[in-house]
Amino acid sequence: MPTTDTAAPTPSGFASASVPRHLARGGVGFGALIAAFALIPVFGPATLLLAPAGLVALRGCPMCWAIGLAETVSRGRLRRACTDGRCELKPAAR
C-alpha cells in the first residue's frame, strides 16, 4: 500500500488560533467558574450566573479546554502517516 500523509491538520472544534488566545480563554473561563462559587458568601447566589459564562469561555467543559490546549500546541507539528495499514504520528516536514 502507498504511504498517505495528511497535507494539512484537520480543523477541530477545540483548538484556538493561537496559544496565547487559548490561555486567555482559559483564564476567563476558570476565573468565572471560581468566582461564581467563591463570591457566594459576599454577593449571594446571583454570582452563580458567572458559571455559564465560564463554561462558554471554556467551550463546554474544563476537559474540552485542556484537549483544545493540546491541539493548539501541537497544531502543524505532527502528521499522521499510514503505511501498510499501520498509522503513526510523525513530526511534520518544515
Coordinates of N, CA and C in Angstrom, one line a residue:
M1 N 0.8 -1.2 0.0 CA 0.0 0.0 0.0 C 0.9 1.2 0.0
P2 N 0.5 2.3 -0.7 CA 1.3 3.5 -0.7 C 1.1 4.3 0.6
T3 N 2.1 5.1 0.9 CA 2.1 5.9 2.1 C 1.2 7.1 1.9
T4 N 0.3 7.3 2.8 CA -0.5 8.5 2.8 C -0.1 9.5 3.9
D5 N -0.1 10.7 3.6 CA 0.2 11.7 4.6 C -0.8 12.9 4.5
T6 N -1.3 13.3 5.6 CA -2.3 14.3 5.5 C -1.6 15.6 5.2
A7 N -2.1 16.4 4.3 CA -1.4 17.6 3.9 C -1.6 18.8 4.9
A8 N -2.7 18.8 5.5 CA -3.0 19.9 6.5 C -3.7 19.3 7.7
P9 N -3.5 19.9 8.9 CA -4.2 19.4 10.0 C -5.7 19.6 9.9
T10 N -6.4 18.6 10.4 CA -7.9 18.7 10.3 C -8.3 19.7 11.3
P11 N -9.3 20.6 10.9 CA -9.8 21.6 11.9 C -10.5 20.9 13.0
S12 N -10.4 21.5 14.2 CA -11.0 20.9 15.4 C -11.9 22.0 16.1
G13 N -12.9 21.6 16.7 CA -13.8 22.5 17.5 C -13.2 22.9 18.8
F14 N -12.0 22.3 19.2 CA -11.4 22.5 20.5 C -10.3 23.5 20.4
A15 N -9.5 23.5 19.3 CA -8.3 24.3 19.2 C -8.6 25.7 18.9
S16 N -7.7 26.6 19.3 CA -7.8 28.0 19.1 C -6.8 28.4 18.0
A17 N -6.9 29.7 17.6 CA -6.0 30.2 16.6 C -4.5 30.3 17.1
S18 N -4.3 30.6 18.4 CA -3.0 30.7 18.9 C -3.0 30.3 20.4
V19 N -1.8 29.9 20.9 CA -1.7 29.5 22.3 C -2.1 30.7 23.3
P20 N -1.6 31.9 23.0 CA -2.0 33.0 24.0 C -3.5 33.2 24.0
R21 N -4.1 33.1 22.9 CA -5.6 33.3 22.8 C -6.3 32.1 23.6
H22 N -5.7 30.9 23.5 CA -6.3 29.8 24.2 C -6.1 30.0 25.7
L23 N -4.9 30.4 26.1 CA -4.7 30.6 27.5 C -5.5 31.7 28.1
A24 N -5.8 32.8 27.3 CA -6.7 33.9 27.7 C -8.1 33.3 27.9
R25 N -8.6 32.5 27.0 CA -9.9 31.9 27.2 C -10.0 31.1 28.4
G26 N -8.9 30.3 28.7 CA -8.8 29.5 29.9 C -8.9 30.4 31.2
G27 N -8.1 31.5 31.2 CA -8.1 32.4 32.3 C -9.5 33.0 32.6
V28 N -10.2 33.4 31.5 CA -11.5 34.0 31.7 C -12.5 32.9 32.2
G29 N -12.4 31.7 31.5 CA -13.3 30.6 31.9 C -13.2 30.1 33.3
F30 N -11.9 29.8 33.6 CA -11.7 29.3 35.0 C -11.9 30.4 36.0
G31 N -11.5 31.6 35.7 CA -11.8 32.7 36.6 C -13.2 32.9 36.9
A32 N -14.1 32.8 35.9 CA -15.5 33.0 36.1 C -16.1 31.8 36.9
L33 N -15.6 30.6 36.6 CA -16.1 29.5 37.4 C -15.7 29.6 38.9
I34 N -14.5 29.9 39.1 CA -14.1 30.1 40.5 C -14.8 31.2 41.2
A35 N -14.9 32.3 40.5 CA -15.6 33.5 41.1 C -17.1 33.2 41.4
A36 N -17.7 32.4 40.5 CA -19.1 32.0 40.7 C -19.4 31.4 42.0
F37 N -18.5 30.6 42.5 CA -18.7 29.9 43.8 C -18.0 30.6 44.9
A38 N -16.8 31.2 44.7 CA -16.1 31.9 45.8 C -16.8 33.1 46.3
L39 N -17.6 33.8 45.4 CA -18.2 35.0 45.8 C -19.6 34.9 46.3
I40 N -20.1 33.6 46.5 CA -21.4 33.4 47.0 C -21.6 34.0 48.4
P41 N -20.6 33.8 49.4 CA -20.8 34.4 50.7 C -20.9 36.0 50.7
V42 N -20.3 36.6 49.7 CA -20.2 38.0 49.6 C -21.5 38.6 48.9
F43 N -21.8 38.1 47.7 CA -22.8 38.6 46.9 C -24.1 37.8 46.8
G44 N -24.1 36.6 47.4 CA -25.2 35.7 47.3 C -25.3 34.9 46.1
P45 N -26.4 34.1 45.9 CA -26.5 33.2 44.8 C -26.5 33.8 43.4
A46 N -26.6 35.1 43.3 CA -26.6 35.7 42.0 C -25.3 35.6 41.3
T47 N -24.2 35.3 42.1 CA -22.9 35.1 41.4 C -22.8 33.8 40.6
L48 N -23.8 32.9 40.9 CA -23.8 31.7 40.1 C -24.1 31.9 38.6
L49 N -24.5 33.1 38.3 CA -24.7 33.5 36.9 C -23.4 33.6 36.1
L50 N -22.3 33.6 36.8 CA -21.0 33.6 36.2 C -20.6 32.3 35.7
A51 N -21.2 31.2 36.2 CA -20.8 29.9 35.8 C -21.1 29.6 34.3
P52 N -22.3 29.9 33.8 CA -22.5 29.7 32.4 C -21.5 30.5 31.5
A53 N -21.1 31.7 31.9 CA -20.2 32.5 31.1 C -18.8 31.8 31.1
G54 N -18.4 31.2 32.3 CA -17.2 30.5 32.3 C -17.2 29.2 31.4
L55 N -18.3 28.5 31.4 CA -18.4 27.4 30.5 C -18.4 27.7 29.1
V56 N -19.0 28.9 28.7 CA -19.0 29.3 27.3 C -17.5 29.7 26.9
A57 N -16.8 30.3 27.8 CA -15.4 30.6 27.5 C -14.5 29.4 27.4
L58 N -14.9 28.3 28.1 CA -14.1 27.1 28.0 C -14.7 26.2 26.9
R59 N -15.7 26.6 26.2 CA -16.3 25.9 25.1 C -16.9 24.6 25.6
G60 N -17.5 24.6 26.8 CA -18.3 23.5 27.2 C -17.8 22.9 28.5
C61 N -16.6 22.6 28.7 CA -16.1 22.0 29.9 C -14.6 22.2 30.1
P62 N -14.1 22.1 31.3 CA -12.7 22.2 31.5 C -11.8 21.2 30.7
M63 N -12.3 20.0 30.6 CA -11.6 18.9 29.9 C -11.5 19.3 28.4
C64 N -12.6 19.9 27.9 CA -12.6 20.3 26.5 C -11.6 21.4 26.2
W65 N -11.4 22.3 27.2 CA -10.4 23.3 27.1 C -9.0 22.7 27.1
A66 N -8.8 21.7 28.0 CA -7.5 21.0 28.1 C -7.1 20.3 26.8
I67 N -8.1 19.6 26.2 CA -7.9 19.0 24.9 C -7.6 20.0 23.8
G68 N -8.3 21.1 23.8 CA -8.0 22.2 22.9 C -6.6 22.8 23.1
L69 N -6.1 22.9 24.3 CA -4.8 23.4 24.5 C -3.8 22.4 23.9
A70 N -3.9 21.1 24.1 CA -3.0 20.2 23.5 C -3.1 20.3 22.0
E71 N -4.3 20.4 21.4 CA -4.4 20.5 19.9 C -3.8 21.8 19.4
T72 N -4.0 22.9 20.2 CA -3.4 24.2 19.7 C -1.9 24.1 19.8
V73 N -1.3 23.5 20.8 CA 0.1 23.5 20.9 C 0.7 22.6 19.8
S74 N 0.1 21.5 19.5 CA 0.6 20.5 18.5 C 0.2 20.8 17.1
R75 N -0.6 21.8 16.9 CA -1.1 22.0 15.5 C 0.0 22.3 14.5
G76 N 0.1 21.6 13.5 CA 1.1 21.7 12.4 C 2.4 21.1 12.8
R77 N 2.6 20.5 13.9 CA 3.8 19.9 14.3 C 3.9 18.4 14.1
L78 N 2.7 17.8 14.0 CA 2.6 16.4 13.8 C 1.8 16.1 12.6
R79 N 2.1 15.0 12.0 CA 1.4 14.5 10.8 C 1.1 13.0 11.0
R80 N 0.0 12.6 10.6 CA -0.3 11.1 10.6 C 0.1 10.5 9.3
A81 N 0.9 9.5 9.4 CA 1.4 8.8 8.2 C 1.0 7.3 8.4
C82 N 0.3 6.8 7.3 CA -0.1 5.4 7.3 C 0.6 4.6 6.3
T83 N 1.2 3.5 6.7 CA 1.9 2.6 5.8 C 1.5 1.2 6.1
D84 N 1.1 0.5 5.0 CA 0.7 -0.9 5.2 C -0.4 -1.1 6.2
G85 N -1.4 -0.2 6.3 CA -2.4 -0.4 7.3 C -2.1 0.0 8.7
R86 N -0.9 0.6 8.9 CA -0.5 1.0 10.3 C -0.2 2.5 10.3
C87 N -0.8 3.2 11.2 CA -0.7 4.6 11.2 C 0.2 5.1 12.4
E88 N 1.0 6.1 12.2 CA 1.8 6.7 13.2 C 1.8 8.2 13.2
L89 N 2.1 8.8 14.3 CA 2.3 10.3 14.3 C 3.7 10.5 14.1
K90 N 4.1 11.4 13.2 CA 5.5 11.7 12.9 C 5.6 13.3 12.8
P91 N 6.8 13.8 13.1 CA 7.0 15.2 13.0 C 6.8 15.7 11.6
A92 N 6.2 16.8 11.5 CA 5.9 17.4 10.1 C 7.2 17.9 9.5
A93 N 7.3 17.8 8.2 CA 8.4 18.3 7.5 C 8.2 19.8 7.4
R94 N 9.3 20.5 7.7 CA 9.2 22.0 7.6 C 10.0 22.5 6.5

